[in-house]
Short mmCIF file of C-alpha atoms in Angstrom, two decimals:
data_model
loop_
_atom_site.label_atom_id
_atom_site.label_comp_id
_atom_site.label_asym_id
_atom_site.label_seq_id
_atom_site.Cartn_x
_atom_site.Cartn_y
_atom_site.Cartn_z
CA GLY A 11 5.46 -13.56 3.53
CA ALA A 12 4.12 -13.85 0.01
CA VAL A 13 6.10 -12.45 -2.90
CA VAL A 14 4.87 -10.16 -5.64
CA SER A 15 7.16 -9.26 -8.52
CA GLN A 16 6.97 -6.48 -11.10
CA HIS A 17 8.64 -6.17 -14.43
CA PRO A 18 10.30 -4.03 -15.56
CA SER A 19 11.68 -2.16 -12.56
CA ARG A 20 12.48 0.83 -14.74
CA VAL A 21 11.35 1.80 -18.21
CA ILE A 22 11.92 4.80 -20.43
CA CYS A 23 9.69 5.29 -23.41
CA LYS A 24 9.05 7.97 -25.99
CA SER A 25 5.95 10.10 -25.94
CA GLY A 26 3.14 8.50 -27.92
CA THR A 27 4.25 4.91 -27.44
CA SER A 28 2.72 2.28 -25.17
CA VAL A 29 4.39 0.45 -22.33
CA LYS A 30 3.33 -2.68 -20.47
CA ILE A 31 4.06 -3.40 -16.81
CA GLU A 32 3.65 -6.92 -15.42
CA CYS A 33 2.70 -7.87 -11.88
CA ARG A 34 3.06 -11.46 -10.77
CA SER A 35 2.20 -13.27 -7.56
CA LEU A 36 4.99 -15.81 -7.22
CA ASP A 37 3.82 -18.17 -4.52
CA PHE A 38 0.10 -17.64 -4.19
CA GLN A 39 -2.94 -17.18 -6.38
CA ALA A 40 -4.28 -13.68 -6.69
CA THR A 41 -7.79 -13.31 -8.04
CA THR A 42 -7.57 -9.64 -7.15
CA MET A 43 -4.69 -7.27 -7.67
CA PHE A 44 -4.41 -3.53 -7.22
CA TRP A 45 -2.55 -0.92 -9.23
CA TYR A 46 -1.29 2.24 -7.57
CA ARG A 47 0.48 5.33 -8.73
CA GLN A 48 2.84 7.21 -6.46
CA PHE A 49 4.26 10.67 -7.00
CA PRO A 50 7.47 11.68 -5.21
CA LYS A 51 7.04 12.08 -1.46
CA GLN A 52 3.34 11.35 -1.68
CA SER A 53 1.05 8.53 -0.73
CA LEU A 54 -0.11 5.73 -2.96
CA MET A 55 -3.06 6.56 -5.17
CA LEU A 56 -5.24 3.61 -6.09
CA MET A 57 -5.82 3.52 -9.83
CA ALA A 58 -7.78 0.34 -10.33
CA THR A 59 -8.69 -3.09 -9.04
CA SER A 60 -7.74 -5.93 -11.33
CA ASN A 61 -10.01 -8.97 -11.25
CA GLU A 62 -9.07 -12.31 -12.76
CA GLY A 63 -11.39 -13.22 -15.58
CA SER A 64 -13.37 -9.99 -15.56
CA LYS A 65 -13.03 -6.30 -16.26
CA ALA A 66 -10.98 -4.09 -14.03
CA THR A 67 -12.66 -1.58 -11.76
CA TYR A 68 -11.21 1.90 -12.16
CA GLU A 69 -11.17 4.62 -9.54
CA GLN A 70 -12.84 7.90 -10.28
CA GLY A 71 -10.76 10.12 -12.51
CA VAL A 72 -8.60 7.33 -13.95
CA GLU A 73 -8.84 7.00 -17.72
CA LYS A 74 -9.60 3.37 -18.46
CA ASP A 75 -8.69 3.74 -22.14
CA LYS A 76 -5.29 5.09 -21.21
CA PHE A 77 -4.47 2.62 -18.47
CA LEU A 78 -5.45 -0.80 -19.78
CA ILE A 79 -5.52 -3.59 -17.25
CA ASN A 80 -5.64 -7.28 -18.06
CA HIS A 81 -5.77 -10.02 -15.44
CA ALA A 82 -5.30 -13.05 -17.62
CA SER A 83 -4.41 -15.63 -15.00
CA LEU A 84 -4.45 -16.22 -11.26
CA THR A 85 -0.85 -15.02 -10.98
CA LEU A 86 -0.51 -12.25 -13.58
CA SER A 87 -1.96 -8.80 -14.06
CA THR A 88 -0.67 -6.30 -16.59
CA LEU A 89 -0.99 -2.53 -16.81
CA THR A 90 -0.50 -0.97 -20.23
CA VAL A 91 -0.02 2.76 -20.44
CA THR A 92 -1.19 3.69 -23.92
CA SER A 93 -0.06 6.73 -25.89
CA ALA A 94 2.18 7.74 -23.04
CA HIS A 95 2.85 11.38 -22.28
CA PRO A 96 5.45 12.97 -19.99
CA GLU A 97 2.76 13.55 -17.35
CA ASP A 98 2.35 9.76 -17.11
CA SER A 99 5.88 9.56 -15.73
CA SER A 100 5.53 8.15 -12.24
CA PHE A 101 6.17 5.21 -9.96
CA TYR A 102 3.64 2.42 -10.43
CA ILE A 103 3.10 -0.23 -7.77
CA CYS A 104 0.95 -3.34 -7.78
CA SER A 105 -0.26 -5.38 -4.86
CA ALA A 106 -2.27 -8.49 -4.13
CA PRO A 107 -4.13 -9.44 -0.95
CA GLN A 108 -3.76 -12.82 0.64
CA LEU A 109 -7.27 -14.21 0.81
CA ARG A 110 -6.83 -17.20 3.10
CA GLN A 111 -7.91 -15.46 6.29
CA GLY A 112 -8.17 -12.06 7.94
CA PRO A 113 -6.74 -9.51 8.00
CA TYR A 114 -6.15 -10.05 4.28
CA GLU A 115 -3.04 -7.92 4.15
CA GLN A 116 -1.76 -6.81 0.77
CA TYR A 117 1.64 -7.80 -0.53
CA PHE A 118 3.30 -5.23 -2.71
CA GLY A 119 5.52 -5.47 -5.75
CA PRO A 120 8.79 -3.50 -5.80
CA GLY A 121 7.36 -0.93 -8.20
CA THR A 122 8.11 0.27 -11.71
CA ARG A 123 9.53 3.68 -12.47
CA LEU A 124 8.16 4.95 -15.77
CA THR A 125 9.80 7.87 -17.51
CA VAL A 126 8.21 9.25 -20.66
CA THR A 127 10.47 11.45 -22.76
CA ALA B 21 -16.56 7.32 3.19
CA GLN B 22 -13.56 6.29 5.19
CA THR B 23 -10.61 8.61 5.69
CA VAL B 24 -7.19 8.13 7.24
CA THR B 25 -5.20 11.03 8.68
CA GLN B 26 -1.52 11.13 9.53
CA SER B 27 -0.91 14.54 11.04
CA GLN B 28 2.89 14.35 11.24
CA PRO B 29 4.47 14.81 7.80
CA GLU B 30 7.99 14.44 9.16
CA MET B 31 9.58 13.23 12.36
CA SER B 32 13.05 12.49 13.58
CA VAL B 33 14.36 10.40 16.46
CA GLN B 34 17.75 9.61 17.88
CA GLU B 35 19.05 6.11 17.44
CA ALA B 36 17.99 3.82 20.31
CA GLU B 37 15.20 6.19 21.35
CA THR B 38 11.45 5.61 21.09
CA VAL B 39 9.12 7.38 18.68
CA THR B 40 5.36 7.31 18.16
CA LEU B 41 3.66 7.96 14.86
CA SER B 42 0.03 8.95 14.94
CA CYS B 43 -2.85 7.82 12.75
CA THR B 44 -6.53 8.58 13.08
CA TYR B 45 -9.33 7.35 10.88
CA ASP B 46 -12.97 7.93 10.33
CA THR B 47 -15.43 5.16 9.63
CA SER B 48 -18.92 4.02 10.46
CA GLU B 49 -17.89 0.39 10.10
CA ASN B 50 -17.55 -1.82 13.15
CA ASN B 51 -15.46 -4.56 11.59
CA TYR B 52 -12.26 -3.54 9.85
CA TYR B 53 -8.51 -3.92 9.75
CA LEU B 54 -5.66 -1.48 10.24
CA PHE B 55 -2.10 -1.68 9.01
CA TRP B 56 1.19 0.13 9.20
CA TYR B 57 3.50 -0.12 6.20
CA LYS B 58 7.07 1.05 5.87
CA GLN B 59 8.47 2.35 2.59
CA PRO B 60 12.26 2.73 2.75
CA PRO B 61 14.25 4.56 0.05
CA SER B 62 14.08 1.43 -2.11
CA ARG B 63 10.32 2.16 -2.28
CA GLN B 64 9.37 -1.44 -1.52
CA MET B 65 6.28 -1.43 0.71
CA ILE B 66 6.84 -3.60 3.77
CA LEU B 67 4.13 -4.61 6.22
CA VAL B 68 5.14 -3.58 9.73
CA ILE B 69 2.13 -4.53 11.80
CA ARG B 70 -1.58 -5.24 11.51
CA GLN B 71 -4.57 -5.04 13.82
CA GLU B 72 -8.04 -6.51 13.64
CA ALA B 73 -10.63 -4.09 15.01
CA TYR B 74 -12.45 -6.80 16.93
CA LYS B 75 -9.32 -7.57 18.95
CA GLN B 76 -8.89 -5.37 22.00
CA GLN B 77 -5.31 -6.44 22.53
CA ASN B 78 -2.77 -4.19 20.87
CA ALA B 79 -0.61 -5.88 18.24
CA THR B 80 3.15 -6.10 18.73
CA GLU B 81 5.94 -7.20 16.41
CA ASN B 82 9.34 -7.11 18.10
CA ARG B 83 10.25 -3.39 18.45
CA PHE B 84 6.99 -2.26 16.87
CA SER B 85 3.73 -1.96 18.75
CA VAL B 86 0.46 -0.15 18.28
CA ASN B 87 -1.89 1.72 20.55
CA PHE B 88 -5.31 0.94 19.12
CA GLN B 89 -8.10 3.04 20.57
CA LYS B 90 -11.28 1.97 18.76
CA ALA B 91 -13.62 4.48 20.36
CA ALA B 92 -11.25 7.33 19.58
CA LYS B 93 -10.51 5.88 16.12
CA SER B 94 -6.81 6.12 16.74
CA PHE B 95 -4.07 3.73 15.68
CA SER B 96 -0.59 4.94 16.62
CA LEU B 97 2.66 3.11 15.96
CA LYS B 98 5.42 3.00 18.56
CA ILE B 99 8.94 2.14 17.49
CA SER B 100 11.23 1.25 20.36
CA ASP B 101 15.03 1.20 20.25
CA SER B 102 15.00 3.00 16.91
CA GLN B 103 17.58 1.85 14.38
CA LEU B 104 19.05 3.60 11.36
CA GLY B 105 17.26 1.06 9.17
CA ASP B 106 13.94 2.34 10.44
CA THR B 107 14.43 5.49 8.38
CA ALA B 108 11.55 5.38 5.92
CA MET B 109 8.14 6.68 5.00
CA TYR B 110 5.43 5.11 7.14
CA PHE B 111 1.87 4.73 5.91
CA CYS B 112 -1.19 3.90 7.95
CA ALA B 113 -3.86 1.96 6.04
CA PHE B 114 -7.49 1.06 6.70
CA MET B 115 -9.49 -1.75 5.17
CA LYS B 116 -13.07 -2.54 6.00
CA HIS B 117 -14.01 -6.18 6.37
CA PRO B 118 -14.40 -7.55 2.84
CA THR B 119 -17.96 -8.82 3.15
CA THR B 120 -18.71 -7.16 -0.17
CA GLY B 121 -15.65 -8.71 -1.77
CA THR B 122 -13.45 -5.64 -1.87
CA TYR B 123 -10.03 -5.59 -0.25
CA LYS B 124 -9.17 -1.97 -0.98
CA TYR B 125 -6.93 -0.01 1.34
CA ILE B 126 -7.44 3.60 2.32
CA PHE B 127 -3.97 5.07 2.90
CA GLY B 128 -2.93 8.00 5.00
CA THR B 129 -0.62 10.65 3.58
CA GLY B 130 2.41 9.19 5.31
CA THR B 131 4.98 10.23 7.90
CA ARG B 132 8.61 10.53 6.90
CA LEU B 133 10.74 9.24 9.77
CA LYS B 134 14.44 9.89 10.01
CA VAL B 135 16.55 8.10 12.59
CA LEU B 136 19.60 10.10 13.58
CA ALA B 137 22.92 8.55 14.50
#
């Protein structure tokens, strides 16, 4: 299957600072990527759809100015958490669908654990 | 709007036994895709099995098989000969056919499966 990587796997930052998380598709081109947030023992919550060369589409209730998404190339999307607060601490996961043919399953990155102190 | 329901928050099964995880969904779409993902303690999302709605034949992948009942909007996962490595959170996901260019998943709340030695 296709491989999606995320960097860093873990990050600790101080309250008020910004942190950037990278999501890369390693062996396929991804014009679309998704960013999820997952709280402990809960399901994945879709935050936004990242589109190469255009603005991201945010889900209702997600602050676009706080969670900045940039999809600069066909293999890289970044999520920047700006002015981080302890309540932003969570597990963030990205994914990318294979678009060659149905059923267009998504391949997931290993996730990034963000801790804001 | 589509919804996905997993009514079993937790389940356990003895090693080598068979277990079935349930998933129901609600949609007015006729063409869509269904998936089961496994999330072990590492939190890496792993695709277990996928089903195209237009295919009547149930998908199988080694010890994993589904019972897809389109009229009942049911998509259960059967794990045969359960192994300790099957211990994980299992998520059911729905995606409507991307004719409008969106590949978003709708996830269920998950079922935590524990395989007992």
